[in-house]
Amino acid sequence: SAVISQKPSRDICQRGTSLTIQCQVDSQVTMMFWYRQQPGQSLTLIATANQGSEATYESGFVIDKFPISRPNLTFSTLTVSNMSPEDSSIYLCSVEASPGSPLHFGNGTRLTVT
Amino acid sequence: ILNVEQSPQSLHVQEGDSTNFTCSFPSSNFYALHWYRWETAKSPEALFVMTLNGDEKKKGRISATLNTKEGYSYLYIKGSQPEDSATYLCALLNPPRGNQFYFGTGTSLTVIP
């Protein structure tokens, strides 16, 4: 199974600033995703990170707010831009080895925006 | 958006007790349901992939069943141990949306020694 390193593990940020979260996988994977879990809510897919092209965003998420990079098949970044307290969440990257197979997750980034 | 519901939201049990919780989902166009365990400060870890109506899967003291016709899955833990304390998530795979998984809000289990 894929080993995923995600950093930072946690951060406390000021309103209006941006934070970039990194996700490194120990093997090449086609499908890489970014999820968010706001307090009391379910894990929600933000976007699918596509290698070599723009990410595919889910309804309610836009590139200006959550720019994503995917320069190769083992690495991706998610930036949370112009943060507000509502962005306080756990952010998780995940990969799927093959269609329909269980997701493998990073340890998550616990973000608090003050 | 598909509505996946889990109950109860949280649960406290004594060590040695058996427990179970529920994941409910729309029964139409079912493809697959996954169960994950998410321990504090760790990453969610897959427990089961359920695909067929009537599926029963088991891993040690943990087992799961699936009823796609009525739209629910049960997760059972026999003889709960403190190390079972975690949040248990179910996720419905919705193929028309590619690899979109719809997660429930989870059941937070605390096993009291």
PDB file of C-alpha atoms in Angstrom:
ATOM      1  CA  SER A   1       0.000   0.000   0.000  1.00  0.00           C
ATOM      2  CA  ALA A   2       1.099   3.564  -0.695  1.00  0.00           C
ATOM      3  CA  VAL A   3       2.853   5.549   2.031  1.00  0.00           C
ATOM      4  CA  ILE A   4       1.818   9.181   2.038  1.00  0.00           C
ATOM      5  CA  SER A   5       3.706  11.984   3.758  1.00  0.00           C
ATOM      6  CA  GLN A   6       1.715  15.120   4.312  1.00  0.00           C
ATOM      7  CA  LYS A   7       2.993  18.338   5.840  1.00  0.00           C
ATOM      8  CA  PRO A   8       2.569  20.416   7.806  1.00  0.00           C
ATOM      9  CA  SER A   9       0.675  18.257  10.287  1.00  0.00           C
ATOM     10  CA  ARG A  10      -0.868  21.333  11.845  1.00  0.00           C
ATOM     11  CA  ASP A  11      -0.701  25.104  11.638  1.00  0.00           C
ATOM     12  CA  ILE A  12      -2.279  28.170  13.138  1.00  0.00           C
ATOM     13  CA  CYS A  13      -2.608  30.964  10.596  1.00  0.00           C
ATOM     14  CA  GLN A  14      -3.765  34.534  10.519  1.00  0.00           C
ATOM     15  CA  ARG A  15      -6.829  35.588   8.612  1.00  0.00           C
ATOM     16  CA  GLY A  16      -5.986  36.750   5.084  1.00  0.00           C
ATOM     17  CA  THR A  17      -2.812  34.679   4.715  1.00  0.00           C
ATOM     18  CA  SER A  18      -2.287  31.535   2.628  1.00  0.00           C
ATOM     19  CA  LEU A  19      -0.987  28.086   3.505  1.00  0.00           C
ATOM     20  CA  THR A  20       0.407  25.462   1.164  1.00  0.00           C
ATOM     21  CA  ILE A  21       0.063  21.806   2.131  1.00  0.00           C
ATOM     22  CA  GLN A  22       2.351  19.235   0.568  1.00  0.00           C
ATOM     23  CA  CYS A  23       1.637  15.599  -0.166  1.00  0.00           C
ATOM     24  CA  GLN A  24       4.370  13.137  -1.166  1.00  0.00           C
ATOM     25  CA  VAL A  25       3.631   9.537  -2.142  1.00  0.00           C
ATOM     26  CA  ASP A  26       6.254   6.798  -2.145  1.00  0.00           C
ATOM     27  CA  SER A  27       5.052   5.379  -5.471  1.00  0.00           C
ATOM     28  CA  GLN A  28       3.566   6.700  -8.704  1.00  0.00           C
ATOM     29  CA  VAL A  29      -0.210   7.002  -8.538  1.00  0.00           C
ATOM     30  CA  THR A  30      -2.657   8.229 -11.111  1.00  0.00           C
ATOM     31  CA  MET A  31      -5.448   9.377  -8.846  1.00  0.00           C
ATOM     32  CA  MET A  32      -4.705  11.855  -6.077  1.00  0.00           C
ATOM     33  CA  PHE A  33      -7.391  13.733  -4.165  1.00  0.00           C
ATOM     34  CA  TRP A  34      -7.713  16.510  -1.625  1.00  0.00           C
ATOM     35  CA  TYR A  35     -10.374  16.290   1.075  1.00  0.00           C
ATOM     36  CA  ARG A  36     -11.506  18.584   3.847  1.00  0.00           C
ATOM     37  CA  GLN A  37     -13.285  17.837   7.097  1.00  0.00           C
ATOM     38  CA  GLN A  38     -14.773  20.845   8.821  1.00  0.00           C
ATOM     39  CA  PRO A  39     -15.734  20.452  12.478  1.00  0.00           C
ATOM     40  CA  GLY A  40     -18.774  18.206  12.814  1.00  0.00           C
ATOM     41  CA  GLN A  41     -18.964  17.614   9.080  1.00  0.00           C
ATOM     42  CA  SER A  42     -18.155  14.695   6.818  1.00  0.00           C
ATOM     43  CA  LEU A  43     -15.027  14.337   4.731  1.00  0.00           C
ATOM     44  CA  THR A  44     -15.712  16.328   1.572  1.00  0.00           C
ATOM     45  CA  LEU A  45     -13.821  16.091  -1.685  1.00  0.00           C
ATOM     46  CA  ILE A  46     -12.289  19.425  -2.704  1.00  0.00           C
ATOM     47  CA  ALA A  47     -10.716  18.350  -5.984  1.00  0.00           C
ATOM     48  CA  THR A  48      -8.929  15.682  -7.951  1.00  0.00           C
ATOM     49  CA  ALA A  49      -5.314  16.623  -8.624  1.00  0.00           C
ATOM     50  CA  ASN A  50      -4.489  15.818 -12.247  1.00  0.00           C
ATOM     51  CA  GLN A  51      -0.890  15.373 -13.333  1.00  0.00           C
ATOM     52  CA  GLY A  52       0.034  17.807 -16.059  1.00  0.00           C
ATOM     53  CA  SER A  53      -3.321  19.587 -16.192  1.00  0.00           C
ATOM     54  CA  GLU A  54      -5.648  21.680 -14.074  1.00  0.00           C
ATOM     55  CA  ALA A  55      -7.296  20.050 -11.083  1.00  0.00           C
ATOM     56  CA  THR A  56     -10.941  19.017 -11.266  1.00  0.00           C
ATOM     57  CA  TYR A  57     -12.873  20.884  -8.581  1.00  0.00           C
ATOM     58  CA  GLU A  58     -16.068  19.766  -6.907  1.00  0.00           C
ATOM     59  CA  SER A  59     -19.104  21.962  -6.579  1.00  0.00           C
ATOM     60  CA  GLY A  60     -18.480  24.735  -4.083  1.00  0.00           C
ATOM     61  CA  PHE A  61     -14.689  24.782  -4.494  1.00  0.00           C
ATOM     62  CA  VAL A  62     -12.800  27.056  -6.893  1.00  0.00           C
ATOM     63  CA  ILE A  63      -9.258  27.278  -8.137  1.00  0.00           C
ATOM     64  CA  ASP A  64      -8.700  30.814  -6.885  1.00  0.00           C
ATOM     65  CA  LYS A  65      -9.399  29.724  -3.313  1.00  0.00           C
ATOM     66  CA  PHE A  66      -7.769  26.280  -3.450  1.00  0.00           C
ATOM     67  CA  PRO A  67      -5.047  26.246  -6.118  1.00  0.00           C
ATOM     68  CA  ILE A  68      -3.582  22.774  -6.609  1.00  0.00           C
ATOM     69  CA  SER A  69      -0.359  21.689  -8.245  1.00  0.00           C
ATOM     70  CA  ARG A  70       0.479  18.174  -9.479  1.00  0.00           C
ATOM     71  CA  PRO A  71       3.881  18.351 -11.180  1.00  0.00           C
ATOM     72  CA  ASN A  72       4.379  14.566 -11.260  1.00  0.00           C
ATOM     73  CA  LEU A  73       2.770  11.274 -10.231  1.00  0.00           C
ATOM     74  CA  THR A  74       4.163  11.309  -6.680  1.00  0.00           C
ATOM     75  CA  PHE A  75       3.609  14.867  -5.459  1.00  0.00           C
ATOM     76  CA  SER A  76       0.864  17.437  -5.062  1.00  0.00           C
ATOM     77  CA  THR A  77       0.232  20.654  -3.175  1.00  0.00           C
ATOM     78  CA  LEU A  78      -2.961  22.319  -2.030  1.00  0.00           C
ATOM     79  CA  THR A  79      -2.955  26.002  -1.151  1.00  0.00           C
ATOM     80  CA  VAL A  80      -5.661  27.508   1.032  1.00  0.00           C
ATOM     81  CA  SER A  81      -5.726  31.149  -0.050  1.00  0.00           C
ATOM     82  CA  ASN A  82      -6.860  34.286   1.733  1.00  0.00           C
ATOM     83  CA  MET A  83      -7.870  32.259   4.745  1.00  0.00           C
ATOM     84  CA  SER A  84     -10.790  32.984   7.020  1.00  0.00           C
ATOM     85  CA  PRO A  85     -11.853  31.208  10.237  1.00  0.00           C
ATOM     86  CA  GLU A  86     -14.311  29.150   8.160  1.00  0.00           C
ATOM     87  CA  ASP A  87     -11.306  27.457   6.540  1.00  0.00           C
ATOM     88  CA  SER A  88     -10.352  25.888   9.873  1.00  0.00           C
ATOM     89  CA  SER A  89     -10.488  22.195   9.039  1.00  0.00           C
ATOM     90  CA  ILE A  90      -8.519  19.037   8.656  1.00  0.00           C
ATOM     91  CA  TYR A  91      -7.166  18.753   5.114  1.00  0.00           C
ATOM     92  CA  LEU A  92      -6.264  15.310   3.810  1.00  0.00           C
ATOM     93  CA  CYS A  93      -4.617  14.129   0.651  1.00  0.00           C
ATOM     94  CA  SER A  94      -5.451  10.673  -0.554  1.00  0.00           C
ATOM     95  CA  VAL A  95      -4.591   8.328  -3.396  1.00  0.00           C
ATOM     96  CA  GLU A  96      -6.366   5.468  -5.070  1.00  0.00           C
ATOM     97  CA  ALA A  97      -4.228   2.597  -6.327  1.00  0.00           C
ATOM     98  CA  SER A  98      -6.864   1.419  -8.813  1.00  0.00           C
ATOM     99  CA  PRO A  99     -10.479   2.395  -9.575  1.00  0.00           C
ATOM    100  CA  GLY A 100     -12.753   1.449  -6.702  1.00  0.00           C
ATOM    101  CA  SER A 101      -9.921   0.311  -4.437  1.00  0.00           C
ATOM    102  CA  PRO A 102      -9.743   1.728  -0.900  1.00  0.00           C
ATOM    103  CA  LEU A 103      -8.299   5.180  -0.521  1.00  0.00           C
ATOM    104  CA  HIS A 104      -4.958   5.672   1.201  1.00  0.00           C
ATOM    105  CA  PHE A 105      -4.687   8.881   3.182  1.00  0.00           C
ATOM    106  CA  GLY A 106      -2.003  11.135   4.539  1.00  0.00           C
ATOM    107  CA  ASN A 107      -2.071  11.951   8.247  1.00  0.00           C
ATOM    108  CA  GLY A 108      -3.823  15.217   7.545  1.00  0.00           C
ATOM    109  CA  THR A 109      -3.142  18.887   8.185  1.00  0.00           C
ATOM    110  CA  ARG A 110      -5.070  20.416  11.050  1.00  0.00           C
ATOM    111  CA  LEU A 111      -5.517  24.074  10.171  1.00  0.00           C
ATOM    112  CA  THR A 112      -6.750  26.732  12.573  1.00  0.00           C
ATOM    113  CA  VAL A 113      -7.366  30.226  11.232  1.00  0.00           C
ATOM    114  CA  THR A 114      -7.579  33.043  13.765  1.00  0.00           C
TER     115      THR A 114
ATOM    116  CA  ILE B   1     -24.835  15.156  -3.467  1.00  0.00           C
ATOM    117  CA  LEU B   2     -25.640  11.737  -2.007  1.00  0.00           C
ATOM    118  CA  ASN B   3     -26.713  11.671   1.619  1.00  0.00           C
ATOM    119  CA  VAL B   4     -24.733   9.159   3.670  1.00  0.00           C
ATOM    120  CA  GLU B   5     -25.727   9.051   7.311  1.00  0.00           C
ATOM    121  CA  GLN B   6     -24.070   7.342  10.237  1.00  0.00           C
ATOM    122  CA  SER B   7     -25.466   6.655  13.669  1.00  0.00           C
ATOM    123  CA  PRO B   8     -24.864   7.077  16.443  1.00  0.00           C
ATOM    124  CA  GLN B   9     -22.632  10.123  16.200  1.00  0.00           C
ATOM    125  CA  SER B  10     -20.658   8.989  19.247  1.00  0.00           C
ATOM    126  CA  LEU B  11     -20.582   5.988  21.494  1.00  0.00           C
ATOM    127  CA  HIS B  12     -18.928   5.092  24.788  1.00  0.00           C
ATOM    128  CA  VAL B  13     -18.670   1.419  25.720  1.00  0.00           C
ATOM    129  CA  GLN B  14     -16.921  -0.555  28.409  1.00  0.00           C
ATOM    130  CA  GLU B  15     -13.980  -2.748  27.519  1.00  0.00           C
ATOM    131  CA  GLY B  16     -15.261  -6.191  26.621  1.00  0.00           C
ATOM    132  CA  ASP B  17     -18.662  -5.002  25.414  1.00  0.00           C
ATOM    133  CA  SER B  18     -19.738  -5.651  21.869  1.00  0.00           C
ATOM    134  CA  THR B  19     -21.134  -2.790  19.835  1.00  0.00           C
ATOM    135  CA  ASN B  20     -22.432  -1.905  16.415  1.00  0.00           C
ATOM    136  CA  PHE B  21     -23.215   1.155  14.371  1.00  0.00           C
ATOM    137  CA  THR B  22     -25.017   1.969  11.175  1.00  0.00           C
ATOM    138  CA  CYS B  23     -24.327   3.564   7.821  1.00  0.00           C
ATOM    139  CA  SER B  24     -27.386   4.486   5.733  1.00  0.00           C
ATOM    140  CA  PHE B  25     -27.268   5.463   2.082  1.00  0.00           C
ATOM    141  CA  PRO B  26     -29.516   5.818  -0.988  1.00  0.00           C
ATOM    142  CA  SER B  27     -30.235   2.311  -2.260  1.00  0.00           C
ATOM    143  CA  SER B  28     -30.508   3.244  -5.933  1.00  0.00           C
ATOM    144  CA  ASN B  29     -27.482   2.891  -8.253  1.00  0.00           C
ATOM    145  CA  PHE B  30     -25.333   1.254  -5.571  1.00  0.00           C
ATOM    146  CA  TYR B  31     -21.750   0.482  -6.577  1.00  0.00           C
ATOM    147  CA  ALA B  32     -19.616   0.037  -3.459  1.00  0.00           C
ATOM    148  CA  LEU B  33     -19.361   1.020   0.190  1.00  0.00           C
ATOM    149  CA  HIS B  34     -16.120   1.379   2.104  1.00  0.00           C
ATOM    150  CA  TRP B  35     -15.546   1.388   5.864  1.00  0.00           C
ATOM    151  CA  TYR B  36     -12.563   3.260   7.344  1.00  0.00           C
ATOM    152  CA  ARG B  37     -11.151   3.606  10.843  1.00  0.00           C
ATOM    153  CA  TRP B  38      -9.624   6.958  11.757  1.00  0.00           C
ATOM    154  CA  GLU B  39      -7.591   7.070  14.939  1.00  0.00           C
ATOM    155  CA  THR B  40      -6.588  10.405  16.416  1.00  0.00           C
ATOM    156  CA  ALA B  41      -3.394  11.836  14.896  1.00  0.00           C
ATOM    157  CA  LYS B  42      -3.291   9.076  12.293  1.00  0.00           C
ATOM    158  CA  SER B  43      -4.597   8.680   8.778  1.00  0.00           C
ATOM    159  CA  PRO B  44      -7.902   6.968   7.971  1.00  0.00           C
ATOM    160  CA  GLU B  45      -7.311   3.296   7.290  1.00  0.00           C
ATOM    161  CA  ALA B  46      -9.509   1.097   5.133  1.00  0.00           C
ATOM    162  CA  LEU B  47     -11.331  -1.723   6.898  1.00  0.00           C
ATOM    163  CA  PHE B  48     -13.709  -3.199   4.340  1.00  0.00           C
ATOM    164  CA  VAL B  49     -14.862  -2.819   0.763  1.00  0.00           C
ATOM    165  CA  MET B  50     -18.478  -3.974   0.418  1.00  0.00           C
ATOM    166  CA  THR B  51     -19.921  -4.483  -3.044  1.00  0.00           C
ATOM    167  CA  LEU B  52     -22.634  -7.153  -3.074  1.00  0.00           C
ATOM    168  CA  ASN B  53     -25.977  -7.234  -1.311  1.00  0.00           C
ATOM    169  CA  GLY B  54     -25.657  -9.625   1.615  1.00  0.00           C
ATOM    170  CA  ASP B  55     -21.869  -9.209   1.817  1.00  0.00           C
ATOM    171  CA  GLU B  56     -20.383 -10.041   5.192  1.00  0.00           C
ATOM    172  CA  LYS B  57     -16.742  -9.177   5.796  1.00  0.00           C
ATOM    173  CA  LYS B  58     -14.666  -9.879   8.881  1.00  0.00           C
ATOM    174  CA  LYS B  59     -11.283  -8.758  10.144  1.00  0.00           C
ATOM    175  CA  GLY B  60     -10.468 -10.065  13.600  1.00  0.00           C
ATOM    176  CA  ARG B  61     -13.115  -8.824  16.030  1.00  0.00           C
ATOM    177  CA  ILE B  62     -14.596  -6.396  13.513  1.00  0.00           C
ATOM    178  CA  SER B  63     -17.172  -7.380  10.938  1.00  0.00           C
ATOM    179  CA  ALA B  64     -19.526  -5.637   8.550  1.00  0.00           C
ATOM    180  CA  THR B  65     -22.704  -6.482   6.679  1.00  0.00           C
ATOM    181  CA  LEU B  66     -24.357  -4.874   3.682  1.00  0.00           C
ATOM    182  CA  ASN B  67     -27.969  -4.529   2.570  1.00  0.00           C
ATOM    183  CA  THR B  68     -28.099  -2.641  -0.718  1.00  0.00           C
ATOM    184  CA  LYS B  69     -31.840  -3.089  -1.216  1.00  0.00           C
ATOM    185  CA  GLU B  70     -32.700  -1.168   1.928  1.00  0.00           C
ATOM    186  CA  GLY B  71     -29.598   1.001   1.901  1.00  0.00           C
ATOM    187  CA  TYR B  72     -27.651   0.235   5.060  1.00  0.00           C
ATOM    188  CA  SER B  73     -24.478  -1.350   6.349  1.00  0.00           C
ATOM    189  CA  TYR B  74     -23.679  -2.372   9.911  1.00  0.00           C
ATOM    190  CA  LEU B  75     -20.252  -2.452  11.512  1.00  0.00           C
ATOM    191  CA  TYR B  76     -19.877  -4.760  14.509  1.00  0.00           C
ATOM    192  CA  ILE B  77     -17.076  -4.866  17.057  1.00  0.00           C
ATOM    193  CA  LYS B  78     -16.995  -7.887  19.322  1.00  0.00           C
ATOM    194  CA  GLY B  79     -15.364  -7.586  22.738  1.00  0.00           C
ATOM    195  CA  SER B  80     -14.299  -3.942  22.344  1.00  0.00           C
ATOM    196  CA  GLN B  81     -10.772  -3.026  23.412  1.00  0.00           C
ATOM    197  CA  PRO B  82      -9.349   0.442  24.185  1.00  0.00           C
ATOM    198  CA  GLU B  83      -7.335   0.282  20.952  1.00  0.00           C
ATOM    199  CA  ASP B  84     -10.634   0.161  19.043  1.00  0.00           C
ATOM    200  CA  SER B  85     -11.260   3.764  20.085  1.00  0.00           C
ATOM    201  CA  ALA B  86     -11.459   5.732  16.843  1.00  0.00           C
ATOM    202  CA  THR B  87     -13.863   7.358  14.441  1.00  0.00           C
ATOM    203  CA  TYR B  88     -15.416   4.894  12.015  1.00  0.00           C
ATOM    204  CA  LEU B  89     -16.334   6.308   8.617  1.00  0.00           C
ATOM    205  CA  CYS B  90     -18.355   4.820   5.821  1.00  0.00           C
ATOM    206  CA  ALA B  91     -18.034   6.084   2.255  1.00  0.00           C
ATOM    207  CA  LEU B  92     -20.287   5.448  -0.730  1.00  0.00           C
ATOM    208  CA  LEU B  93     -18.630   5.229  -4.125  1.00  0.00           C
ATOM    209  CA  ASN B  94     -20.605   6.989  -6.846  1.00  0.00           C
ATOM    210  CA  PRO B  95     -19.244   5.923 -10.234  1.00  0.00           C
ATOM    211  CA  PRO B  96     -21.162   8.395 -12.388  1.00  0.00           C
ATOM    212  CA  ARG B  97     -18.998  11.013 -10.739  1.00  0.00           C
ATOM    213  CA  GLY B  98     -15.799   9.136 -11.407  1.00  0.00           C
ATOM    214  CA  ASN B  99     -14.005   8.440  -8.167  1.00  0.00           C
ATOM    215  CA  GLN B 100     -16.252  10.509  -5.978  1.00  0.00           C
ATOM    216  CA  PHE B 101     -16.699   9.043  -2.515  1.00  0.00           C
ATOM    217  CA  TYR B 102     -19.465  10.396  -0.299  1.00  0.00           C
ATOM    218  CA  PHE B 103     -18.491  10.064   3.348  1.00  0.00           C
ATOM    219  CA  GLY B 104     -20.730   9.934   6.376  1.00  0.00           C
ATOM    220  CA  THR B 105     -19.901  12.115   9.381  1.00  0.00           C
ATOM    221  CA  GLY B 106     -18.578   9.107  11.261  1.00  0.00           C
ATOM    222  CA  THR B 107     -19.233   7.351  14.548  1.00  0.00           C
ATOM    223  CA  SER B 108     -16.770   8.251  17.287  1.00  0.00           C
ATOM    224  CA  LEU B 109     -16.165   5.216  19.499  1.00  0.00           C
ATOM    225  CA  THR B 110     -14.538   5.430  22.907  1.00  0.00           C
ATOM    226  CA  VAL B 111     -13.795   2.181  24.719  1.00  0.00           C
ATOM    227  CA  ILE B 112     -13.413   2.710  28.445  1.00  0.00           C
ATOM    228  CA  PRO B 113     -10.899   0.397  30.149  1.00  0.00           C
TER     229      PRO B 113
END
